[in-house]
Amino acid sequence: MYVQQLEPVATSLGLSALVAALPLVIVLVLLGGVRMKAHLAGLIGLLAAVLVAWLAYRMPLEQTLSSAVQGAAFGLFPILWIVVNALWVYRMTVRTRHFDILRRSFGRLSDDPRIQALVVAFCFGALLEALAGFGAPVAICSVMLVALGFDPVRAAVVSLVANTAPVAFGAMGTPVVTLAQVTGLPLDSVASVVGRQTPLLALVVPLVLVGLVDGRRGLRETWVPALVCGVAFAVAQFAAANYLSAQLADIAASLAGAGALVAVPHARVPATEAVRASVLTGARSDDLAETDPRPEVLRAYAPYAFIVAIFSVAQIPAVKDLLARATQTYDWPFLDVAAPDGTPVGGNVFSWPVVSTGGTLVLIAGVCTAAVLGVHARVAVREWAATVHELRFAILTVTSVLALAYVMNLSGQAATIGQFVAAAGAGLAFLSPVLGWFGVAVSGSDTSANALFGALQVSAARESGLSPELLAAANSSGGVLGKMISPQNLTIACAAVGLAGREGDLLRKVLPWSAGLLLVMCLIVVGQSTPVLDWMLP
């Protein structure tokens, strides 16, 4: 048995924390300073974590390597299993041209570009984030807005800022699932607290978007539909995260936001020519005037209806229990780790939810989608393989980062850093979202930031007497605001709208919003850690 040590280097907590932080520092420097590709930085960071665990923490090499393999396995299943199947569904809609039908359908909801920005970037972007994440919403929504006549820069900025509130529950809840796994906290508890933080962002972001599209006039003329959309989104995200399913939180929120927006009379008022002339400075797509048969429009919406229906059925208690019976639990080989107090850690056991995991449910929805859209089985399999090929570097990045996180967690490195950081005391509540924000800004992924810093946040919370669930959730909630300034997302946005090389221009436009909303989130978390707002927590 390997027993974790908190002060393995010269029996000094400070020196031990400095050594334990080396893998994280290396990854962040390689990504943010050297600008190395994420999958290479992740592999180098993993090597550093293995060496620190083996040489400094004296964790047996076979246990160190075994913990890395377990992290990589968790990265593949269920995390990447969800992402691959979700993007597969999207690729089939593009191949059958039903995605174009969906885009035209959105364009006909309103001719007001400010409302179009809310429908496409905020609501549909949240749905894409729910299904895929990993940059897909920014790329797809930017292209759609340009096709509707938006200037490329404005389209990219709007899409980047909109991709905030849904991120913590993106890719069928992957970030919070990862957070629960690496921290050992119950998923329901973590999702519940995140669901009492990010909905507050949803109240603000739609107002920011109409301001970005049309300045003060946009706020003055469309604040009612923007606020209604934000409130509906927030309420649905809160309700789903707390009482239904973390995997359904963004799907429910995006549909509720879109439904509320369409229902508001203000949203259906035609835009004046002055508004259209000042906002739509780009070229509109020629196919927007094309009329699509109603059956084809219904088929275009079918994939998302299947996902909602299948996930909803999976939450019925009897069905949920039936699916859970297929979960396989294993004693992970070559791993026997105990915490400093001698109690075995949860990582010694590995659970494999074969059927109940989100990726399998999305796969079922994908099979239904292929049938409804008329995609031949051979073509569907080819598209699935093409999706894996497209994501090959993302797969390598996620598996290496999670392998790194597992090595740091199981060797005791994260616990050492957490105990050292706990010296911040009450200030830890303010700094907690900043750490998540920094992690996402560098890695481009809330999932990766949660894997890197989740256990550290929990360890620091326990040492300082704060709620572990609160600081773990704060890591994810603060992280969503780093998404818009991450080099990965900026590059995706520029590539999507033909602005290659202008990432710096976009960064200057979105950085103030990222920093401002981060400050709001920090104040929310501080309030929730005190009697001022602790009534908000479950």
Coordinates of C-alpha atoms in Angstrom, one line a residue:
M1 CA 0.0 0.0 0.0
Y2 CA 1.2 3.5 -0.9
V3 CA 0.3 6.1 1.8
Q4 CA 0.1 9.7 0.5
Q5 CA 2.5 12.2 2.1
L6 CA 1.9 15.9 2.4
E7 CA 5.4 17.1 3.1
P8 CA 7.8 14.7 1.3
V9 CA 10.4 17.3 0.3
A10 CA 12.6 18.1 3.3
T11 CA 9.5 17.8 5.5
S12 CA 8.6 21.3 4.3
L13 CA 5.1 22.1 3.2
G14 CA 6.3 25.1 1.1
L15 CA 9.0 23.2 -0.7
S16 CA 6.7 20.2 -1.2
A17 CA 4.0 22.4 -2.7
L18 CA 6.6 24.1 -5.0
V19 CA 7.7 20.7 -6.3
A20 CA 4.1 19.4 -6.6
A21 CA 3.1 22.4 -8.6
L22 CA 5.8 21.8 -11.3
P23 CA 3.6 19.7 -13.6
L24 CA 0.9 22.4 -13.6
V25 CA 3.4 25.2 -14.1
I26 CA 5.0 23.3 -17.0
V27 CA 1.7 22.8 -18.7
L28 CA 0.6 26.4 -18.2
V29 CA 3.9 27.9 -19.4
L30 CA 4.0 25.6 -22.4
L31 CA 0.5 26.6 -23.4
G32 CA 0.4 30.2 -22.4
G33 CA 4.1 31.3 -22.9
V34 CA 5.6 28.9 -25.5
R35 CA 2.2 28.5 -27.2
M36 CA 2.9 24.8 -27.7
K37 CA 0.0 22.6 -29.0
A38 CA -2.2 21.5 -26.2
H39 CA -1.7 17.7 -26.7
L40 CA 2.1 18.1 -26.6
A41 CA 2.0 20.3 -23.5
G42 CA -0.3 17.8 -21.8
L43 CA 2.0 14.9 -22.5
I44 CA 5.1 16.8 -21.2
G45 CA 3.1 17.8 -18.1
L46 CA 2.1 14.2 -17.6
L47 CA 5.7 13.1 -17.8
A48 CA 6.6 15.7 -15.2
A49 CA 3.8 14.6 -12.9
V50 CA 5.0 11.0 -13.1
L51 CA 8.5 12.0 -12.3
V52 CA 7.5 14.1 -9.3
A53 CA 5.2 11.3 -8.0
W54 CA 7.9 8.7 -8.4
L55 CA 11.0 10.6 -7.3
A56 CA 9.7 13.2 -4.8
Y57 CA 6.6 11.5 -3.4
R58 CA 8.2 8.0 -3.6
M59 CA 5.0 6.5 -5.1
P60 CA 6.0 3.1 -6.6
L61 CA 6.4 3.4 -10.3
E62 CA 3.9 0.7 -11.2
Q63 CA 1.3 2.5 -9.1
T64 CA 2.2 5.9 -10.6
L65 CA 1.8 4.5 -14.2
S66 CA -1.4 2.7 -13.2
S67 CA -3.0 5.9 -11.9
A68 CA -2.1 7.6 -15.2
V69 CA -3.7 4.8 -17.2
Q70 CA -6.8 5.1 -15.1
G71 CA -7.0 8.8 -15.8
A72 CA -6.6 8.2 -19.5
A73 CA -9.3 5.6 -19.4
F74 CA -11.7 8.0 -17.7
G75 CA -10.8 10.5 -20.4
L76 CA -11.8 8.1 -23.1
F77 CA -14.9 6.8 -21.3
P78 CA -17.2 8.6 -20.4
I79 CA -15.8 12.0 -21.4
L80 CA -14.7 11.6 -25.0
W81 CA -17.4 9.0 -25.6
I82 CA -19.9 11.8 -25.1
V83 CA -18.0 14.3 -27.2
V84 CA -17.5 12.0 -30.2
N85 CA -21.1 10.8 -30.3
A86 CA -22.4 14.4 -30.0
L87 CA -20.3 15.7 -32.8
W88 CA -21.2 12.6 -34.9
V89 CA -24.9 13.7 -34.6
Y90 CA -24.0 17.2 -35.8
R91 CA -21.9 15.9 -38.7
M92 CA -24.8 13.8 -40.0
T93 CA -27.1 16.9 -40.0
V94 CA -24.4 18.8 -42.0
R95 CA -24.0 15.9 -44.5
T96 CA -27.7 15.7 -45.2
R97 CA -27.9 19.5 -45.4
H98 CA -30.5 19.6 -42.6
F99 CA -28.2 21.9 -40.7
D100 CA -28.7 24.5 -43.4
I101 CA -32.5 24.1 -43.0
L102 CA -32.1 24.7 -39.3
R103 CA -30.0 27.8 -40.0
R104 CA -32.7 29.2 -42.3
S105 CA -35.4 28.4 -39.8
F106 CA -33.6 30.5 -37.2
G107 CA -33.2 33.4 -39.6
R108 CA -37.0 33.4 -40.2
L109 CA -37.8 33.7 -36.5
S110 CA -37.0 37.4 -36.5
D111 CA -35.5 39.9 -38.9
D112 CA -34.1 41.9 -36.0
P113 CA -30.3 41.2 -35.9
R114 CA -30.3 41.8 -32.1
I115 CA -32.9 39.0 -31.6
Q116 CA -31.1 36.8 -34.1
A117 CA -27.9 37.2 -32.0
L118 CA -29.8 35.9 -29.0
V119 CA -31.5 33.0 -30.9
V120 CA -28.3 31.9 -32.7
A121 CA -25.4 32.7 -30.4
F122 CA -27.0 32.4 -26.9
C123 CA -29.8 29.8 -27.3
F124 CA -28.6 27.6 -30.2
G125 CA -25.0 28.1 -29.0
A126 CA -26.0 26.7 -25.6
L127 CA -27.7 23.7 -27.3
L128 CA -24.5 23.1 -29.3
E129 CA -22.5 23.5 -26.1
A130 CA -24.8 21.0 -24.4
L131 CA -24.3 18.4 -27.2
A132 CA -20.6 18.9 -28.1
G133 CA -18.7 21.8 -26.6
F134 CA -15.0 22.0 -27.2
G135 CA -15.2 25.0 -29.5
A136 CA -18.1 23.8 -31.7
P137 CA -20.6 26.5 -30.6
V138 CA -18.2 29.4 -31.4
A139 CA -17.3 28.0 -34.8
I140 CA -20.9 27.1 -35.9
C141 CA -22.6 30.2 -34.5
S142 CA -20.0 32.6 -35.9
V143 CA -20.6 31.2 -39.4
M144 CA -24.4 31.3 -39.0
L145 CA -24.3 35.0 -37.9
V146 CA -22.1 35.9 -40.8
A147 CA -24.6 34.2 -43.1
L148 CA -27.3 36.3 -41.6
G149 CA -25.4 39.5 -42.6
F150 CA -23.2 40.2 -39.5
D151 CA -19.8 41.7 -39.8
P152 CA -17.3 38.9 -39.2
V153 CA -15.6 40.6 -36.2
R154 CA -19.0 41.3 -34.5
A155 CA -20.2 37.8 -35.2
A156 CA -17.1 36.3 -33.6
V157 CA -17.2 38.6 -30.6
V158 CA -20.9 37.9 -30.0
S159 CA -20.4 34.1 -30.3
L160 CA -17.4 34.2 -27.9
V161 CA -19.2 36.2 -25.2
A162 CA -22.4 34.0 -25.6
N163 CA -20.4 30.9 -24.9
T164 CA -20.2 31.4 -21.2
A165 CA -23.3 30.5 -19.1
P166 CA -23.7 27.0 -20.6
V167 CA -20.1 25.9 -20.5
A168 CA -20.1 24.2 -17.1
F169 CA -22.8 21.8 -18.2
G170 CA -21.5 21.4 -21.8
A171 CA -20.9 18.2 -23.7
M172 CA -23.8 16.5 -21.7
G173 CA -22.4 17.7 -18.4
T174 CA -18.8 16.6 -19.0
P175 CA -17.1 19.3 -17.0
V176 CA -19.2 18.7 -13.8
V177 CA -18.9 14.9 -14.3
T178 CA -15.2 15.3 -14.4
L179 CA -15.2 17.6 -11.4
A180 CA -17.1 15.1 -9.4
Q181 CA -14.8 12.3 -10.4
V182 CA -11.5 14.0 -9.6
T183 CA -12.8 15.5 -6.3
G184 CA -14.7 12.4 -5.0
L185 CA -17.7 14.6 -4.4
P186 CA -21.2 13.4 -5.4
L187 CA -22.2 14.6 -8.9
D188 CA -25.6 15.8 -7.7
S189 CA -23.9 18.0 -5.0
V190 CA -21.4 19.6 -7.4
A191 CA -24.0 20.1 -10.1
S192 CA -26.4 21.6 -7.6
V193 CA -24.0 24.3 -6.5
V194 CA -22.8 25.1 -10.1
G195 CA -26.5 25.4 -10.9
R196 CA -26.8 28.1 -8.3
Q197 CA -23.9 30.1 -9.8
T198 CA -23.9 30.0 -13.6
P199 CA -27.6 30.8 -14.0
L200 CA -26.8 34.3 -12.5
L201 CA -24.5 34.8 -15.5
A202 CA -27.4 33.9 -17.8
L203 CA -29.3 36.9 -16.5
V204 CA -26.6 39.2 -17.6
V205 CA -25.2 37.8 -20.8
P206 CA -28.2 38.4 -23.1
L207 CA -28.2 42.0 -22.2
V208 CA -24.4 42.2 -22.9
L209 CA -25.0 40.6 -26.3
V210 CA -27.7 43.1 -27.5
G211 CA -25.3 45.8 -26.3
L212 CA -22.5 44.3 -28.3
V213 CA -24.7 44.1 -31.4
D214 CA -26.3 47.6 -31.3
G215 CA -24.9 49.6 -28.3
R216 CA -27.1 51.6 -26.1
R217 CA -29.9 51.6 -28.7
G218 CA -29.9 47.8 -28.6
L219 CA -30.2 47.8 -24.8
R220 CA -32.9 50.4 -24.9
E221 CA -35.1 48.7 -27.5
T222 CA -34.5 45.0 -26.8
W223 CA -33.8 44.8 -23.1
V224 CA -37.2 43.2 -22.5
P225 CA -36.8 40.1 -24.8
A226 CA -33.1 39.8 -23.7
L227 CA -34.1 39.8 -20.0
V228 CA -37.0 37.4 -20.5
C229 CA -34.6 35.1 -22.5
G230 CA -32.0 35.2 -19.7
V231 CA -34.5 34.6 -16.9
A232 CA -36.0 31.6 -18.7
F233 CA -32.6 30.2 -19.4
A234 CA -31.5 30.7 -15.8
V235 CA -34.6 29.2 -14.3
A236 CA -34.4 26.1 -16.5
Q237 CA -30.7 25.6 -15.9
F238 CA -31.2 25.9 -12.2
A239 CA -34.1 23.5 -12.1
A240 CA -32.5 20.9 -14.3
A241 CA -29.1 21.0 -12.5
N242 CA -30.8 20.7 -9.1
Y243 CA -33.8 18.5 -9.6
L244 CA -33.5 16.7 -13.0
S245 CA -30.1 15.9 -14.5
A246 CA -26.8 17.8 -15.0
Q247 CA -26.6 16.3 -18.4
L248 CA -29.9 17.9 -19.4
A249 CA -29.2 21.3 -17.8
D250 CA -28.1 23.1 -20.9
I251 CA -30.6 21.4 -23.2
A252 CA -33.4 22.5 -21.0
A253 CA -32.0 26.0 -20.6
S254 CA -31.4 26.6 -24.3
L255 CA -34.9 25.4 -25.3
A256 CA -36.5 27.4 -22.5
G257 CA -34.6 30.5 -23.5
A258 CA -35.5 30.2 -27.1
G259 CA -39.2 29.4 -26.3
A260 CA -39.5 32.5 -24.1
L261 CA -37.8 34.7 -26.6
V262 CA -40.1 33.6 -29.4
A263 CA -43.1 34.2 -27.1
V264 CA -42.2 37.8 -26.2
P265 CA -44.1 40.2 -28.5
H266 CA -41.1 42.6 -28.5
A267 CA -39.0 40.0 -30.2
R268 CA -41.4 39.8 -33.2
V269 CA -41.4 43.6 -33.9
P270 CA -39.6 44.1 -37.3
A271 CA -36.3 45.9 -37.0
T272 CA -36.1 49.4 -38.5
E273 CA -34.0 49.9 -41.6
A274 CA -31.7 52.1 -39.5
V275 CA -30.9 49.2 -37.2
R276 CA -30.4 46.8 -40.0
A277 CA -28.2 49.2 -41.9
S278 CA -25.9 49.9 -38.9
V279 CA -25.7 46.3 -37.6
L280 CA -25.8 44.1 -40.7
T281 CA -22.6 45.4 -42.4
G282 CA -21.7 42.0 -44.0
A283 CA -23.1 40.0 -46.9
R284 CA -26.2 37.9 -46.3
S285 CA -26.2 34.3 -47.5
D286 CA -28.1 33.9 -50.8
D287 CA -30.0 30.9 -49.6
L288 CA -31.8 32.6 -46.7
A289 CA -34.9 33.3 -48.9
E290 CA -35.2 29.7 -49.8
T291 CA -38.4 28.0 -48.5
D292 CA -38.1 24.6 -46.9
P293 CA -40.9 22.1 -46.8
R294 CA -42.3 21.7 -43.3
P295 CA -41.5 18.0 -43.1
E296 CA -37.8 18.8 -43.7
V297 CA -37.8 21.5 -41.1
L298 CA -39.2 19.0 -38.6
R299 CA -36.5 16.5 -39.6
A300 CA -33.9 19.2 -39.0
Y301 CA -35.1 19.6 -35.4
A302 CA -35.4 15.8 -34.9
P303 CA -31.9 15.1 -33.6
Y304 CA -32.2 17.5 -30.8
A305 CA -35.7 16.2 -30.0
F306 CA -34.4 12.7 -29.8
I307 CA -31.6 13.7 -27.4
V308 CA -34.0 15.5 -25.1
A309 CA -36.5 12.6 -25.2
I310 CA -33.9 9.8 -24.6
F311 CA -32.2 11.7 -21.7
S312 CA -35.6 12.5 -20.2
V313 CA -36.7 8.9 -20.3
A314 CA -33.3 7.8 -18.8
Q315 CA -34.1 10.0 -15.8
I316 CA -37.3 8.1 -14.9
P317 CA -36.4 6.3 -11.6
A318 CA -37.3 2.8 -12.9
V319 CA -35.4 3.2 -16.1
K320 CA -32.5 4.9 -14.4
D321 CA -32.2 1.9 -12.0
L322 CA -32.4 -0.5 -14.9
L323 CA -29.6 1.3 -16.8
A324 CA -27.5 1.5 -13.7
R325 CA -27.4 -2.3 -13.3
A326 CA -25.1 -2.5 -16.4
T327 CA -22.5 -0.4 -14.5
Q328 CA -19.3 -2.5 -14.1
T329 CA -17.1 -1.8 -11.1
Y330 CA -13.4 -3.0 -10.9
D331 CA -10.6 -3.0 -8.5
W332 CA -8.1 -1.1 -10.6
P333 CA -4.9 -3.2 -11.1
F334 CA -1.6 -2.2 -9.6
L335 CA -3.2 0.5 -7.5
D336 CA -3.5 0.4 -3.7
V337 CA -3.4 4.0 -2.3
A338 CA -4.3 5.3 1.1
A339 CA -4.9 8.9 2.2
P340 CA -2.5 10.4 4.8
D341 CA -4.8 9.1 7.6
G342 CA -4.5 5.6 6.2
T343 CA -8.0 5.2 4.7
P344 CA -8.2 3.8 1.1
V345 CA -8.9 6.4 -1.6
G346 CA -11.8 6.1 -4.1
G347 CA -9.4 5.8 -7.0
N348 CA -8.6 2.2 -6.1
V349 CA -11.9 1.3 -7.7
F350 CA -13.0 2.1 -11.2
S351 CA -16.7 2.3 -12.3
W352 CA -17.7 1.8 -15.9
P353 CA -21.3 3.0 -16.6
V354 CA -21.7 1.1 -19.9
V355 CA -25.3 2.1 -20.7
S356 CA -26.3 4.9 -18.3
T357 CA -23.5 7.2 -19.4
G358 CA -24.4 10.2 -21.5
G359 CA -22.3 9.1 -24.5
T360 CA -24.3 5.9 -24.9
L361 CA -27.6 7.8 -24.7
V362 CA -26.3 10.2 -27.4
L363 CA -25.2 7.2 -29.5
I364 CA -28.8 5.9 -29.3
A365 CA -30.1 9.3 -30.3
G366 CA -27.6 9.3 -33.2
V367 CA -28.9 6.0 -34.5
C368 CA -32.4 7.4 -34.4
T369 CA -31.1 10.5 -36.2
A370 CA -29.5 8.5 -38.9
A371 CA -32.8 6.6 -39.5
V372 CA -34.9 9.8 -39.7
L373 CA -32.5 11.7 -41.8
G374 CA -32.0 8.8 -44.2
V375 CA -28.3 8.3 -43.5
H376 CA -27.2 4.8 -44.7
A377 CA -25.6 2.7 -42.0
R378 CA -22.3 2.5 -43.9
V379 CA -22.3 6.3 -44.3
A380 CA -23.2 6.8 -40.6
V381 CA -20.2 4.5 -39.5
R382 CA -17.9 6.4 -41.9
E383 CA -19.0 9.7 -40.4
W384 CA -18.4 8.4 -36.9
A385 CA -14.9 7.3 -37.8
A386 CA -14.3 10.8 -39.4
T387 CA -15.4 12.4 -36.2
V388 CA -12.8 10.4 -34.2
H389 CA -10.2 11.4 -36.8
E390 CA -11.2 15.1 -36.5
L391 CA -10.9 15.0 -32.7
R392 CA -7.7 13.0 -32.6
F393 CA -5.6 15.8 -31.1
A394 CA -8.4 16.7 -28.7
I395 CA -8.6 13.0 -27.6
L396 CA -4.8 13.1 -27.0
T397 CA -5.1 16.3 -25.0
V398 CA -8.0 15.2 -22.8
T399 CA -6.5 11.8 -22.0
S400 CA -3.1 13.3 -21.2
V401 CA -4.5 16.0 -19.0
L402 CA -6.7 13.6 -17.1
A403 CA -3.8 11.2 -16.7
L404 CA -1.8 14.1 -15.2
A405 CA -4.7 15.0 -12.9
Y406 CA -5.0 11.4 -11.6
V407 CA -1.3 11.1 -11.0
M408 CA -1.3 14.4 -9.0
N409 CA -4.4 13.4 -7.1
L410 CA -3.5 9.8 -6.2
S411 CA 0.2 10.6 -5.4
G412 CA -0.8 13.4 -3.0
Q413 CA 0.5 16.3 -5.0
A414 CA -2.9 18.0 -5.2
A415 CA -3.4 17.6 -1.5
T416 CA 0.0 19.2 -0.7
I417 CA -0.8 22.2 -2.9
G418 CA -4.3 22.5 -1.4
Q419 CA -3.0 22.6 2.1
F420 CA -0.5 25.2 1.1
V421 CA -3.1 27.3 -0.7
A422 CA -5.4 27.1 2.2
A423 CA -3.3 29.7 3.9
A424 CA -5.2 32.3 1.9
G425 CA -8.0 31.7 4.4
A426 CA -11.2 33.6 3.7
G427 CA -9.5 35.1 0.6
L428 CA -9.6 31.6 -0.9
A429 CA -13.3 32.1 -1.8
F430 CA -12.4 35.1 -3.9
L431 CA -9.4 33.4 -5.6
S432 CA -11.2 30.1 -6.3
P433 CA -13.1 31.3 -9.5
V434 CA -9.9 33.0 -10.6
L435 CA -8.0 29.7 -10.6
G436 CA -10.7 28.1 -12.7
W437 CA -10.7 31.1 -15.1
F438 CA -7.0 30.9 -15.5
G439 CA -7.1 27.2 -16.2
V440 CA -9.7 27.5 -18.9
A441 CA -8.0 30.6 -20.4
V442 CA -4.9 28.6 -20.9
S443 CA -6.3 25.1 -21.7
G444 CA -9.5 26.2 -23.5
S445 CA -11.5 23.6 -21.6
D446 CA -13.6 23.7 -18.5
T447 CA -13.2 20.0 -18.3
S448 CA -9.4 20.2 -18.3
A449 CA -9.4 23.0 -15.7
N450 CA -11.6 20.9 -13.5
A451 CA -9.4 17.9 -13.9
L452 CA -6.3 20.0 -13.1
F453 CA -7.6 22.1 -10.2
G454 CA -10.7 20.4 -8.8
A455 CA -9.0 18.2 -6.2
L456 CA -6.8 21.1 -5.2
Q457 CA -9.8 23.3 -4.6
V458 CA -11.4 20.7 -2.4
S459 CA -8.2 20.0 -0.5
A460 CA -7.8 23.8 0.1
A461 CA -11.4 24.2 1.2
R462 CA -11.1 21.4 3.8
E463 CA -8.0 22.9 5.2
S464 CA -9.5 26.4 5.4
G465 CA -12.9 25.4 6.7
L466 CA -14.8 26.4 3.6
S467 CA -17.4 24.2 1.8
P468 CA -15.6 21.8 -0.6
E469 CA -18.7 21.7 -2.9
L470 CA -18.6 25.5 -3.1
L471 CA -15.0 25.9 -4.1
A472 CA -15.1 22.9 -6.5
A473 CA -18.2 24.5 -8.2
A474 CA -16.5 27.9 -8.2
N475 CA -13.6 26.4 -10.1
S476 CA -16.0 25.4 -12.9
S477 CA -18.2 28.5 -12.7
G478 CA -15.2 30.9 -12.8
G479 CA -13.7 28.7 -15.6
V480 CA -16.6 29.4 -18.0
L481 CA -15.6 33.0 -18.2
G482 CA -12.1 32.1 -19.3
K483 CA -13.5 30.3 -22.4
M484 CA -13.9 33.5 -24.4
I485 CA -10.2 34.5 -24.1
S486 CA -8.6 31.1 -24.5
P487 CA -6.3 31.0 -27.5
Q488 CA -8.0 27.8 -28.7
N489 CA -11.4 29.5 -28.9
L490 CA -10.0 32.7 -30.4
T491 CA -8.3 30.7 -33.1
I492 CA -11.5 28.7 -33.8
A493 CA -13.5 32.0 -34.1
C494 CA -11.0 33.6 -36.4
A495 CA -10.8 30.6 -38.6
A496 CA -14.6 30.2 -38.8
V497 CA -15.2 33.7 -40.1
G498 CA -12.1 34.3 -42.2
L499 CA -10.1 36.5 -39.7
A500 CA -7.0 34.3 -39.5
G501 CA -4.2 36.2 -37.7
R502 CA -6.6 38.6 -35.9
E503 CA -6.9 36.8 -32.6
G504 CA -5.4 39.8 -30.9
D505 CA -8.2 42.0 -32.1
L506 CA -10.8 39.7 -30.8
L507 CA -8.9 39.3 -27.5
R508 CA -8.9 43.1 -26.9
K509 CA -12.7 43.2 -27.5
V510 CA -13.7 40.3 -25.2
L511 CA -11.1 40.6 -22.4
P512 CA -13.0 43.4 -20.6
W513 CA -16.2 41.4 -20.6
S514 CA -14.3 38.3 -19.4
A515 CA -12.6 40.1 -16.5
G516 CA -15.8 42.1 -15.5
L517 CA -18.0 39.0 -15.4
L518 CA -15.2 37.1 -13.5
L519 CA -15.3 39.8 -10.8
V520 CA -19.0 39.3 -10.5
M521 CA -18.6 35.6 -10.1
C522 CA -15.9 36.1 -7.5
L523 CA -18.2 38.3 -5.5
I524 CA -21.0 35.7 -5.8
V525 CA -18.8 33.0 -4.4
V526 CA -17.5 35.2 -1.6
G527 CA -21.1 36.0 -0.7
Q528 CA -22.0 32.3 -0.8
S529 CA -19.2 31.5 1.6
T530 CA -20.7 34.0 4.2
P531 CA -24.1 34.4 5.7
V532 CA -24.8 37.1 3.1
L533 CA -25.6 34.5 0.4
D534 CA -25.1 31.1 2.0
W535 CA -28.9 30.7 1.9
M536 CA -28.4 30.1 -1.9
L537 CA -26.6 26.8 -1.3
P538 CA -28.3 23.5 -1.0

